[in-house]
Tab-separated table of C-alpha atoms in Angstrom:
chain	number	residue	atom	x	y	z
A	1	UNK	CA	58.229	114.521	129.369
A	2	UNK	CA	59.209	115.989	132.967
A	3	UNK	CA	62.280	117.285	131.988
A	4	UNK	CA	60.288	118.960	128.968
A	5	UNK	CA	57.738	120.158	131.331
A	6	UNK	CA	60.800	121.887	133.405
A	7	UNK	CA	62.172	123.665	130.607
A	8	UNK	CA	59.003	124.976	129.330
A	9	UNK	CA	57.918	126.406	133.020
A	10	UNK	CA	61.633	127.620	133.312
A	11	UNK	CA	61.009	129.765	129.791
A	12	UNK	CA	57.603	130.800	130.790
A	13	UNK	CA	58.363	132.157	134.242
A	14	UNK	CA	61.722	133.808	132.246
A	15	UNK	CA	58.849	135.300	129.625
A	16	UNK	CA	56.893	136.605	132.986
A	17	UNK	CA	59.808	137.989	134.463
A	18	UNK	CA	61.185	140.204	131.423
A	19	UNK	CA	57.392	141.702	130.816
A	20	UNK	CA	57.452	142.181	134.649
A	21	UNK	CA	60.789	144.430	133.903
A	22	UNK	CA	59.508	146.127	130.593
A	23	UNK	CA	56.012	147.501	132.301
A	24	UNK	CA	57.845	148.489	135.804
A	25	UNK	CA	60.695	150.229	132.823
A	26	UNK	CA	57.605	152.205	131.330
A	27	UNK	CA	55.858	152.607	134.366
A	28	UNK	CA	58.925	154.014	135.805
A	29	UNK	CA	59.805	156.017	132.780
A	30	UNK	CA	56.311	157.582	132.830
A	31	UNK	CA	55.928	158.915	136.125
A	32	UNK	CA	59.589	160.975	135.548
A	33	UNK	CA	58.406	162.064	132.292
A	34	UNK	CA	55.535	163.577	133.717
A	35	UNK	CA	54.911	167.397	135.060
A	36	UNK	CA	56.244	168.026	138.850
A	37	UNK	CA	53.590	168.064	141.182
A	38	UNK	CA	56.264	169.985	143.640
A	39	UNK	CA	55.426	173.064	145.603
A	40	UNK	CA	56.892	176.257	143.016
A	41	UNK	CA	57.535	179.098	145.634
A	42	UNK	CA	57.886	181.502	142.643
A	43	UNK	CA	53.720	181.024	142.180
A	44	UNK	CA	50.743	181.531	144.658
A	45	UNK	CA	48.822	178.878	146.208
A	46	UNK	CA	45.223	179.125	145.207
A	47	UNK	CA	42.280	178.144	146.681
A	48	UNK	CA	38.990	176.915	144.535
A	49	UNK	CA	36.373	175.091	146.839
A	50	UNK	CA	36.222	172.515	150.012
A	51	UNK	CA	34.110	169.358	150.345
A	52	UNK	CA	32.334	168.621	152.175
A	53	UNK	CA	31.223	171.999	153.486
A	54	UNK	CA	30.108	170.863	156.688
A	55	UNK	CA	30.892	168.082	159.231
A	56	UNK	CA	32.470	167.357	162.792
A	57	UNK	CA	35.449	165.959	163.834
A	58	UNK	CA	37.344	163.619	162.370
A	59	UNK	CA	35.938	163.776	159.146
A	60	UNK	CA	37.196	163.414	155.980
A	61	UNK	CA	37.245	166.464	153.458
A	62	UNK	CA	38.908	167.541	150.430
A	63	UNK	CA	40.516	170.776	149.661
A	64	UNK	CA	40.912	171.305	145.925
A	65	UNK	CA	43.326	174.443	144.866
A	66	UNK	CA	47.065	174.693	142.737
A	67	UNK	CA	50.338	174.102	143.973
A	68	UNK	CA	50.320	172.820	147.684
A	69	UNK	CA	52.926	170.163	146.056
A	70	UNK	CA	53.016	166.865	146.862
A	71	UNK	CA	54.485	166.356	150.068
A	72	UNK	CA	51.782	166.422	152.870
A	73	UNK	CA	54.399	166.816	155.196
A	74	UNK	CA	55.276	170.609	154.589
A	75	UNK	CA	51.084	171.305	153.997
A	76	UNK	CA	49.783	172.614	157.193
A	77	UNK	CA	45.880	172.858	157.610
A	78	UNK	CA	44.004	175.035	159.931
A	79	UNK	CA	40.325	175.586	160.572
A	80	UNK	CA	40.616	178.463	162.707
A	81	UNK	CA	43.400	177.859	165.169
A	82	UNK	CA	42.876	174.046	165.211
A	83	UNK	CA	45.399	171.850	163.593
A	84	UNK	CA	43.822	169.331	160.737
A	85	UNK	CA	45.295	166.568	160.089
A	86	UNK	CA	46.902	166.389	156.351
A	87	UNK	CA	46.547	162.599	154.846
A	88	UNK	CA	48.279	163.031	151.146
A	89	UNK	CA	48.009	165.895	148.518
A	90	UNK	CA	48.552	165.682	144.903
A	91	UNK	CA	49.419	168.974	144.286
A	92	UNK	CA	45.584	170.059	143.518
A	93	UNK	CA	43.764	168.602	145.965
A	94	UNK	CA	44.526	167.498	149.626
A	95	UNK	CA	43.184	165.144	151.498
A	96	UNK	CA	42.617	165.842	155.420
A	97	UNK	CA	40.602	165.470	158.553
A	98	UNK	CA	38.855	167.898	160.450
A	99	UNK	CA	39.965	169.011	163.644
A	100	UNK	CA	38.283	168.736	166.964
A	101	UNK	CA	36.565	172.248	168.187
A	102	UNK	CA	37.998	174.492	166.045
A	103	UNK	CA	35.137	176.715	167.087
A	104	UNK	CA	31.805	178.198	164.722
A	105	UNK	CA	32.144	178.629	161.068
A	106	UNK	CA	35.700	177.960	161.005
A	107	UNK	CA	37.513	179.466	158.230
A	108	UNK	CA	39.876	177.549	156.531
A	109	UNK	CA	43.519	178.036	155.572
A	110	UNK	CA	46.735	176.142	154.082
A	111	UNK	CA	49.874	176.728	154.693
A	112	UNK	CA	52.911	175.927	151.923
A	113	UNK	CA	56.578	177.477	152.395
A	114	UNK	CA	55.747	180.670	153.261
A	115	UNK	CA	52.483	180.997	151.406
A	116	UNK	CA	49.253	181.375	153.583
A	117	UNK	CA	45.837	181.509	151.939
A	118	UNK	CA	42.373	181.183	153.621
A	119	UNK	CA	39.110	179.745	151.693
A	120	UNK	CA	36.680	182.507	151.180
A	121	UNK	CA	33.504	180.149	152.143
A	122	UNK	CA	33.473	178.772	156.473
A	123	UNK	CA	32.972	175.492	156.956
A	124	UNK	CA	30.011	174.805	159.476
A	125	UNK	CA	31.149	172.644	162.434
A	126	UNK	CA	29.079	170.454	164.108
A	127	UNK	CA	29.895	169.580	167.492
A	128	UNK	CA	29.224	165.370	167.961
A	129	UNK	CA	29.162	165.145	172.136
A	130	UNK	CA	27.725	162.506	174.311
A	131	UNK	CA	26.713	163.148	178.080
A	132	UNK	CA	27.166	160.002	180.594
A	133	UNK	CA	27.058	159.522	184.383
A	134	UNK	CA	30.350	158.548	185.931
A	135	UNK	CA	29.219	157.500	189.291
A	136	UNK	CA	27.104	158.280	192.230
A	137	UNK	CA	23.554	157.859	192.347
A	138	UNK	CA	21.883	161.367	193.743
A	139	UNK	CA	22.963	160.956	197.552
A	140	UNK	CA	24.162	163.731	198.995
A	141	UNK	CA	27.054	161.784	201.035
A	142	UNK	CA	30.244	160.424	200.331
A	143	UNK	CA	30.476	156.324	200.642
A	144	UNK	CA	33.338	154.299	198.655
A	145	UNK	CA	33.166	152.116	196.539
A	146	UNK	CA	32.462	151.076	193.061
A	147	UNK	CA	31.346	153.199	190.410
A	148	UNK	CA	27.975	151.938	190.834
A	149	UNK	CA	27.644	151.434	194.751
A	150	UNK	CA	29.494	154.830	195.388
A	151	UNK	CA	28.103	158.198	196.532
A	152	UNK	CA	29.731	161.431	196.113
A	153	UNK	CA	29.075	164.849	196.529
A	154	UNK	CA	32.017	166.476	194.974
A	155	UNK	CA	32.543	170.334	193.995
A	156	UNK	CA	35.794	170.366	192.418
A	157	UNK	CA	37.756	168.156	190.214
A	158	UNK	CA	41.392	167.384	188.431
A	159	UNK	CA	43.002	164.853	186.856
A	160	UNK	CA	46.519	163.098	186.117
A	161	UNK	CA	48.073	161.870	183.178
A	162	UNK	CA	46.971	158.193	184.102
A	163	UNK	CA	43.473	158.530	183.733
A	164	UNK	CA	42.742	158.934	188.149
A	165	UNK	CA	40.031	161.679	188.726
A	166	UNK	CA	40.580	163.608	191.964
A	167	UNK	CA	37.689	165.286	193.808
A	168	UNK	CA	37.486	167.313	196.565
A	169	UNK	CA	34.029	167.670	198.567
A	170	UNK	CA	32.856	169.630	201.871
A	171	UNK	CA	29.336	168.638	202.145
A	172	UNK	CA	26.654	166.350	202.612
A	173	UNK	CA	26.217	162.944	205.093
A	174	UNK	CA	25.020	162.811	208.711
A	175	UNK	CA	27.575	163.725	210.047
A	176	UNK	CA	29.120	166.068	207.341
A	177	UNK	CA	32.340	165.319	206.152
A	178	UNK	CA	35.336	167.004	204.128
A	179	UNK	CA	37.916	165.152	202.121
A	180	UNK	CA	39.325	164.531	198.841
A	181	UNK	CA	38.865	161.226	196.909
A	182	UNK	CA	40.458	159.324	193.922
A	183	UNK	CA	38.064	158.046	191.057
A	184	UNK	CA	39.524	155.505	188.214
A	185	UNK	CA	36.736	154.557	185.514
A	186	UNK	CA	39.057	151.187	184.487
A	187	UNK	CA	39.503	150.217	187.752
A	188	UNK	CA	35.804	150.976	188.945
A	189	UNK	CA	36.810	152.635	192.262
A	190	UNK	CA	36.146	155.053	194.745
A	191	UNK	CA	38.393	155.387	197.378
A	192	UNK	CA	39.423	158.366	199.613
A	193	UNK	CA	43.344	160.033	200.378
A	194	UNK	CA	41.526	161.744	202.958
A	195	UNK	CA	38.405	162.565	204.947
A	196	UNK	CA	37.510	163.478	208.264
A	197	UNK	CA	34.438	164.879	209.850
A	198	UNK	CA	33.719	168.787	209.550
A	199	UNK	CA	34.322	169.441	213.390
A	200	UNK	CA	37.703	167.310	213.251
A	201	UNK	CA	39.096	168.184	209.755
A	202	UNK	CA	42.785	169.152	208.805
A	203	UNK	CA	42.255	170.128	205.558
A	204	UNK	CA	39.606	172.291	204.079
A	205	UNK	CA	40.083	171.096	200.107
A	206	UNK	CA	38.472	173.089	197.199
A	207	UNK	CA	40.079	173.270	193.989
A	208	UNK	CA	42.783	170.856	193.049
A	209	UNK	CA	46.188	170.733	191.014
A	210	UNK	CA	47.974	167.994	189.771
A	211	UNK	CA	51.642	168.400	188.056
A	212	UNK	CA	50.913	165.871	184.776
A	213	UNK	CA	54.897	164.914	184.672
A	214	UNK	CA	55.419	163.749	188.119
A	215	UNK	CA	51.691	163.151	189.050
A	216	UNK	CA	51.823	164.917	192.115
A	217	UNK	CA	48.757	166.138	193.552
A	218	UNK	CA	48.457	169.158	195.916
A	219	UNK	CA	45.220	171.035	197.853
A	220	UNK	CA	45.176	174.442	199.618
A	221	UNK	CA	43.909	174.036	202.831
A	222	UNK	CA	41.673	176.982	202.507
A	223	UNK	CA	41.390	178.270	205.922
A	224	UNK	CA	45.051	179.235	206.625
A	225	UNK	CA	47.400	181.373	205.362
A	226	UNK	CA	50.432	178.766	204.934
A	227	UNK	CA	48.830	175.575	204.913
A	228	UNK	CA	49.070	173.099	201.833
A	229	UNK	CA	48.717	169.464	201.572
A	230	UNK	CA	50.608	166.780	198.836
A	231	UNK	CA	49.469	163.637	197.835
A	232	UNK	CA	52.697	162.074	195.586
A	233	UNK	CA	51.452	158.787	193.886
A	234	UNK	CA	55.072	156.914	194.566
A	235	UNK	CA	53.824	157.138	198.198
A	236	UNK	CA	50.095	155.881	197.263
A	237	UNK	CA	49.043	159.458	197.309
A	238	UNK	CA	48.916	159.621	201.067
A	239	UNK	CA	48.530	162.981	202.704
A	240	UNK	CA	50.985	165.444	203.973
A	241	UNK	CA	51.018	168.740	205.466
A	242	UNK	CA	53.423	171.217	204.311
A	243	UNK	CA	53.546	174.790	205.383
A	244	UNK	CA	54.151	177.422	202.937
A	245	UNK	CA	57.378	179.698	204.080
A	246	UNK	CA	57.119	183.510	203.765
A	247	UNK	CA	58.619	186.370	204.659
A	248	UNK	CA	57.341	187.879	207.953
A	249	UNK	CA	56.655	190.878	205.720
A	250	UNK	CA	54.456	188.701	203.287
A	251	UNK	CA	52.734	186.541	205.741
A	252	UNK	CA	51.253	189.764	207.706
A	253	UNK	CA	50.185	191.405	204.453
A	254	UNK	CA	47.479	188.994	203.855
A	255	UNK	CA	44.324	190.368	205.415
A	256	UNK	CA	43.751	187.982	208.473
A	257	UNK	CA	39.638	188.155	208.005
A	258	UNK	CA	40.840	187.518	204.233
A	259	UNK	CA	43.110	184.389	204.385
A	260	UNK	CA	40.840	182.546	202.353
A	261	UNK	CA	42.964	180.414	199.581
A	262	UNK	CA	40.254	178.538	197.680
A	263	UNK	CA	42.702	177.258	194.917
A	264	UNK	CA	46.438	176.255	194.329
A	265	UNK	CA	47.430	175.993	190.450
A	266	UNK	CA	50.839	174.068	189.253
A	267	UNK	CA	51.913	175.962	186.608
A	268	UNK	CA	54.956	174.053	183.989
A	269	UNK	CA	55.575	177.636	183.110
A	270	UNK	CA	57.954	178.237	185.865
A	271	UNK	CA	57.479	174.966	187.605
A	272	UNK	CA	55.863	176.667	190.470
A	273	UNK	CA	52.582	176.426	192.331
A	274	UNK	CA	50.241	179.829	192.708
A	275	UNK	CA	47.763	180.755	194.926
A	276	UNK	CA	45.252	183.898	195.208
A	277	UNK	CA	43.519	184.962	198.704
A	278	UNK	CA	40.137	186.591	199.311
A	279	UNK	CA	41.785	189.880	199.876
A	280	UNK	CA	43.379	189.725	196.141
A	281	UNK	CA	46.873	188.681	196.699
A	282	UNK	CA	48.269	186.214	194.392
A	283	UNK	CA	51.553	183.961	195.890
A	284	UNK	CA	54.012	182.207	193.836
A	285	UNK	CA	55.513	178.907	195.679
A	286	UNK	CA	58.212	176.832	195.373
A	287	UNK	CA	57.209	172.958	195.283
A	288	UNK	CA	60.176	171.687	196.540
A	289	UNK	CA	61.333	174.379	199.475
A	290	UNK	CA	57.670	175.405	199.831
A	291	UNK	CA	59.396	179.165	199.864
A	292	UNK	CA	56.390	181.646	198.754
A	293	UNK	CA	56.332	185.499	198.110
A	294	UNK	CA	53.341	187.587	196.996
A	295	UNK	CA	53.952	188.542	193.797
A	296	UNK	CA	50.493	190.659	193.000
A	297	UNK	CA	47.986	192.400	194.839
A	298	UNK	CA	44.356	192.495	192.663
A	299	UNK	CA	40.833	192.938	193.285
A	300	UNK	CA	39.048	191.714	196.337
A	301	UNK	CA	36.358	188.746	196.121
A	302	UNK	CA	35.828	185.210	196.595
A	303	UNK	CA	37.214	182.509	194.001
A	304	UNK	CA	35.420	179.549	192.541
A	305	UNK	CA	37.757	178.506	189.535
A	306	UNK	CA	41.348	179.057	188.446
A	307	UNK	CA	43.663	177.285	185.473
A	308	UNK	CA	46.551	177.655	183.286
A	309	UNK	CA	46.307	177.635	179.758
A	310	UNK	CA	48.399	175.185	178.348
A	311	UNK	CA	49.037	176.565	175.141
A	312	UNK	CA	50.356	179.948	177.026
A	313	UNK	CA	51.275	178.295	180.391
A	314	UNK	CA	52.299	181.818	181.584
A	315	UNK	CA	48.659	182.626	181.675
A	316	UNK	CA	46.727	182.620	184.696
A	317	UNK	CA	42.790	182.757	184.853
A	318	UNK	CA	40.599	183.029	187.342
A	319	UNK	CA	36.856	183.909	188.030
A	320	UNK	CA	35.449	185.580	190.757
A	321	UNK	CA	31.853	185.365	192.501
A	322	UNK	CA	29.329	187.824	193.519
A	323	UNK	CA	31.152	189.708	196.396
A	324	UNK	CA	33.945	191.173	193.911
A	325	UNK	CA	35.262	194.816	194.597
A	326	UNK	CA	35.542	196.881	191.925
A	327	UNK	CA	32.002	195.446	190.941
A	328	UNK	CA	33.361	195.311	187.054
A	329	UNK	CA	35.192	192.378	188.394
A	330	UNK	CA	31.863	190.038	189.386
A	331	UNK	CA	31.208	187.297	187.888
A	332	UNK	CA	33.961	187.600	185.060
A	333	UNK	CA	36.650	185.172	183.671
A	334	UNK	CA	39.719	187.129	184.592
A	335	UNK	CA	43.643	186.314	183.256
A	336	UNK	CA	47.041	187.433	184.607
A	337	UNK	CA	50.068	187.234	183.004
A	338	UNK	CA	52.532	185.404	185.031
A	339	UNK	CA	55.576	186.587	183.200
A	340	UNK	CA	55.163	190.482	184.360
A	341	UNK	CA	52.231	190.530	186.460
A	342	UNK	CA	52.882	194.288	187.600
A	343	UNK	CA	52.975	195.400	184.446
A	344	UNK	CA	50.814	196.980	181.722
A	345	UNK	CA	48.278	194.147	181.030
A	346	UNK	CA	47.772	193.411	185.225
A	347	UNK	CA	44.843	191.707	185.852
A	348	UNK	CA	42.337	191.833	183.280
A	349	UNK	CA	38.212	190.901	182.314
A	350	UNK	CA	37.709	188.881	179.344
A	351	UNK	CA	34.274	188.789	179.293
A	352	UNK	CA	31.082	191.718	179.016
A	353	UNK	CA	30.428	193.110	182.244
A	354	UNK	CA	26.473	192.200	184.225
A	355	UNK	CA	26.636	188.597	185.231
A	356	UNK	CA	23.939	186.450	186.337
A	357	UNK	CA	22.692	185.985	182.893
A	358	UNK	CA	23.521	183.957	179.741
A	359	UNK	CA	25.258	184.661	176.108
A	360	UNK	CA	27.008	182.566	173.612
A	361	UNK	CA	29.328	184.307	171.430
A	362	UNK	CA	32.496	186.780	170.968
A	363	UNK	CA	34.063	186.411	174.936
A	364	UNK	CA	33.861	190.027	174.589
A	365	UNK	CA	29.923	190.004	174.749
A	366	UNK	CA	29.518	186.607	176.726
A	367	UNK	CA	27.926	186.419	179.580
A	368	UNK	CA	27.793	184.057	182.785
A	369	UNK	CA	25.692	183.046	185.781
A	370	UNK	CA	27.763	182.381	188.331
A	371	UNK	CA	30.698	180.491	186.525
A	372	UNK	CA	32.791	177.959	189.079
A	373	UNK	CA	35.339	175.957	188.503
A	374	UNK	CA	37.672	176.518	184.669
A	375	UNK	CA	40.028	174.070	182.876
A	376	UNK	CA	41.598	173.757	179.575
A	377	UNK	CA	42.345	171.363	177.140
A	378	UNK	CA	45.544	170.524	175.643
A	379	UNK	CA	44.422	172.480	172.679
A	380	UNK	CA	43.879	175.681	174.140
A	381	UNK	CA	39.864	175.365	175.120
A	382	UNK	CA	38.543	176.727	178.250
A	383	UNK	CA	35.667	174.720	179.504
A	384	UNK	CA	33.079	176.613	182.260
A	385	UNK	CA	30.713	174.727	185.142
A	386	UNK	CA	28.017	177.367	184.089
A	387	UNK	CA	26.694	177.053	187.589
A	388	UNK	CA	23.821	179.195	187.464
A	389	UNK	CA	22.601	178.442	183.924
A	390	UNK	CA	22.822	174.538	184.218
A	391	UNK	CA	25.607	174.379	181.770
A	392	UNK	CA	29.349	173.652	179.796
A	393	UNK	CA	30.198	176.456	178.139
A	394	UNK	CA	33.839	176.597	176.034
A	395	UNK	CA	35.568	179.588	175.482
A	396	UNK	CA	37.743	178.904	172.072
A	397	UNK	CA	41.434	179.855	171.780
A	398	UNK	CA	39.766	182.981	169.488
A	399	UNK	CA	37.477	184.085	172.445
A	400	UNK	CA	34.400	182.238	170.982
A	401	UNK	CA	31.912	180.966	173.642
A	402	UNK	CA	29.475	178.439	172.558
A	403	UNK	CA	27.605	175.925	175.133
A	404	UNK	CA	28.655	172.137	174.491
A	405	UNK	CA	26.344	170.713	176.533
A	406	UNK	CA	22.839	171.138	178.653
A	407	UNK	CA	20.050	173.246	178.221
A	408	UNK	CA	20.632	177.285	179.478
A	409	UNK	CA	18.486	177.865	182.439
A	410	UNK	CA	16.824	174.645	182.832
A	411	UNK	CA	18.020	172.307	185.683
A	412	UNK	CA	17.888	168.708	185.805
A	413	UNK	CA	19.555	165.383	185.357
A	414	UNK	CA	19.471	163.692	181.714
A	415	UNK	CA	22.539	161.910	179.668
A	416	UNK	CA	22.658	161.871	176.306
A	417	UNK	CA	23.534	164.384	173.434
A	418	UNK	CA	24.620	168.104	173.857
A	419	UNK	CA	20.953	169.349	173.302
A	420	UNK	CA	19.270	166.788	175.336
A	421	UNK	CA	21.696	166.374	178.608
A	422	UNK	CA	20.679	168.285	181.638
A	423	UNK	CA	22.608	169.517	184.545
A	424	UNK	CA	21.799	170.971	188.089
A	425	UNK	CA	24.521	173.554	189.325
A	426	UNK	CA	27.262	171.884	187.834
A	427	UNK	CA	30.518	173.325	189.557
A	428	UNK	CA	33.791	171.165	188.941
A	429	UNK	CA	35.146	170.634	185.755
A	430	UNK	CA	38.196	168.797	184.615
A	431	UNK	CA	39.974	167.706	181.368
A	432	UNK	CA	41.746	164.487	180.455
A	433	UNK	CA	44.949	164.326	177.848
A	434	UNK	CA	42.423	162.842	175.399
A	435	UNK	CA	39.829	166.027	175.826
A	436	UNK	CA	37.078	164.502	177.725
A	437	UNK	CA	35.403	166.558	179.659
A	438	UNK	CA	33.756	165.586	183.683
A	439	UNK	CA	32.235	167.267	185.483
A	440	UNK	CA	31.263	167.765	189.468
A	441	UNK	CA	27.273	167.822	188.921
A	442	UNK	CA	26.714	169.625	192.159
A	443	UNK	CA	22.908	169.163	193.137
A	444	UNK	CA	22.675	165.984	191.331
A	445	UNK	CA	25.456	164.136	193.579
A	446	UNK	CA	26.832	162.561	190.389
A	447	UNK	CA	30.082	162.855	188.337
A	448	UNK	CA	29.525	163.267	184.379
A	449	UNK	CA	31.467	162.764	181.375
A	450	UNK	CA	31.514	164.873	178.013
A	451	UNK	CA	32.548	163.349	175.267
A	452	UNK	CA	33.470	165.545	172.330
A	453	UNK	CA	33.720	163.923	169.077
């Protein structure tokens, strides 16, 4: 009876195995048998409709059209400049997600071979932020600490690849004191490189740079003409003067009543560091043999922000205050091509001329109150501290400015979503490899975070 039992499992698992075969034959058989679902370069892609025709980032939609082919690997997916994410595509429809900030109304296009259509209908974007407090607690002073237990009164900000905020600050306390600090949200610290009181300082920090490959971080000490100070992070980012070399020529070309060098930029362009002075000379230095040279001579003003865009690291921007000469260069974001910065282009405005007000829009038309401190994202975004309207405004790789968060022209001090949150004079900004977004809340002693979903 076993043995019978055997050979009658042994046939039926036999019987399983050639139906197994047959339907994986058929299967098989069918799918070659049926039409290509290949991308034809001898016909156009077409477009028919999206779905859904709104959302935010990282949401699913569906792009129906003919031949994109099957392979989502040679199916690129824009919505304006911003990069979607393609998922699959069966040769009518694709599957993808939608990219973060791709600016208003994005249009939409795909890209097969060398085939580039764009949907006639925009997709309406929704931007999904969150506004939270970092640390500090509304004291104008700087104390160490935890997140919770510190106090900070920082203007400017940067970070490294490793997730460490860096903040420089010059006021507040009895007695006032100047210094630069080191913030880490995981490790729920505060802790200073360096700070001394304003009578007995040796460095005069504003805005900071940090080179994201070797994490080095470096401050113009803003009352001299030569002096900079490192902090390298193999040496537990402890302070050190270095004097910036140039040529006798050079050095007594920068106006002495004008030596004012608010900012120092690293720039993975060229691998150098740059530096502009109140009288409107802009210096290119060498990191390693500190060697500098002037290598443009713009408008005179004061400085309160200046970045490289990382998607056109050759790109210099900067924005100057209220004491600007020509006037057409007050309160403006300003760029200057690196790569020739004598020639045609020079030193240009982005945005519409008469500051001290507010408008979302084309960067042509936009308009500022006061802007501080600028960074990018690695996507090409410029993000403002909108001091004087109490607001984050982003300036979109295709010159779009929309405000991501507070309320234009009302102050205060409120977390929470993009419409809600409120700000008082923010003037630092900074941007992490992931895209969030903190901020230096000025008069409300705090550091904030952005979220953008």
């Amino acid at each position: 009876m076993k043995n019978y039992r055997k050979s009658m499992d042994k046939c039926f698992a036999a019987f399983l195995w050639v139906c197994f075969s047959s339907c994986c034959f058929v299967s098989c058989k069918s799918e070659k048998e049926g039409p290509s679902k290949t991308y034809d370069s001898s016909k156009p892609v077409v477009l028919s409709s999206f779905s859904p025709n709104e959302g935010g980032a990282r949401d699913k939609i569906l792009l129906d059209g003919e031949n994109f082919g099957n392979d989502p690997s040679k199916i690129k997916v824009y919505f304006n400049h911003a990069k979607a994410s393609v998922i699959s595509s069966s040769g009518n429809r694709i599957y993808a997600i939608v990219p973060r900030l791709p600016g208003d109304n994005p249009k939409i296009s795909v890209v097969v071979g060398t085939d580039s259509v764009v949907y006639k209908d925009t997709f309406t974007y929704h931007i999904q932020a969150q506004v939270s407090t970092v640390t500090g607690n509304g004291k104008k002073n700087f104390k160490p600490g935890t997140l919770s237990e510190a106090e900070i009164y920082g203007k400017y900000l940067e970070l490294d690849a490793e997730g460490n905020i860096f903040m420089s600050w010059r006021d507040g306390g009895d007695p006032a004191t100047f210094g630069v600090a080191r913030i880490n949200e995981k490790q729920n610290i505060v802790t200073p490189l360096i700070e001394s009181v304003a009578t007995g300082r040796i460095l005069f920090a504003n805005g900071l740079t940090v080179d994201r490959v070797t994490g080095m971080l470096t401050a113009a000490h803003e009352s001299t003409k030569e002096v900079i100070f490192t902090f390298d992070p193999r040496e537990a980012w402890y302070p050190r003067q270095r004097n910036v070399k140039y040529s006798t020529a050079d050095y007594n070309s920068i106006v002495e009543a004008d030596r004012y060098k608010n900012f120092v930029t690293f720039c993975p362009y060229d691998g150098h560091l740059y530096t502009r002075y109140r009288d409107g000379k802009v210096a290119k230095i060498n990191p390693q043999t500190f060697e500098a040279k002037i290598v443009y001579q713009g408008p005179y003003g004061s400085q309160y922000g200046q970045a490289i865009n990382p998607t056109k690291p050759w790109l210099l921007y900067i924005t100057l205050t209220t004491n600007a000469t020509p006037t057409n260069f007050r309160q403006g974001i300003m760029v200057l091509d690196l790569r020739d910065p004598n020639g045609s282009g020079g030193f240009k405005r982005l945005n519409a001329p008469g500051g001290s007000a507010f408008r979302d829009g084309p960067l042509a038309d936009a308009l500022f109150n006061d802007p501080k401190e600028i960074k990018f994202d690695n996507s090409g975004n410029m993000f403002v501290a909108d001091y004087g309207n109490h607001c984050i405004r982003m300036i979109s790789p295709d010159n779009i400015v929309t405000t991501v968060a507070g309320q234009p022209g009302k102050s205060g001090y409120k977390d929470g979503g993009p419409v809600e949150s409120l700000f008082n004079q923010p003037w630092g900004v900074a941007v992490n490899e992931q895209g969030d977004i903190y901020i230096a809340d000025w008069s409300n002693a705090r550091i904030r975070k952005l979220v953008i979903e």
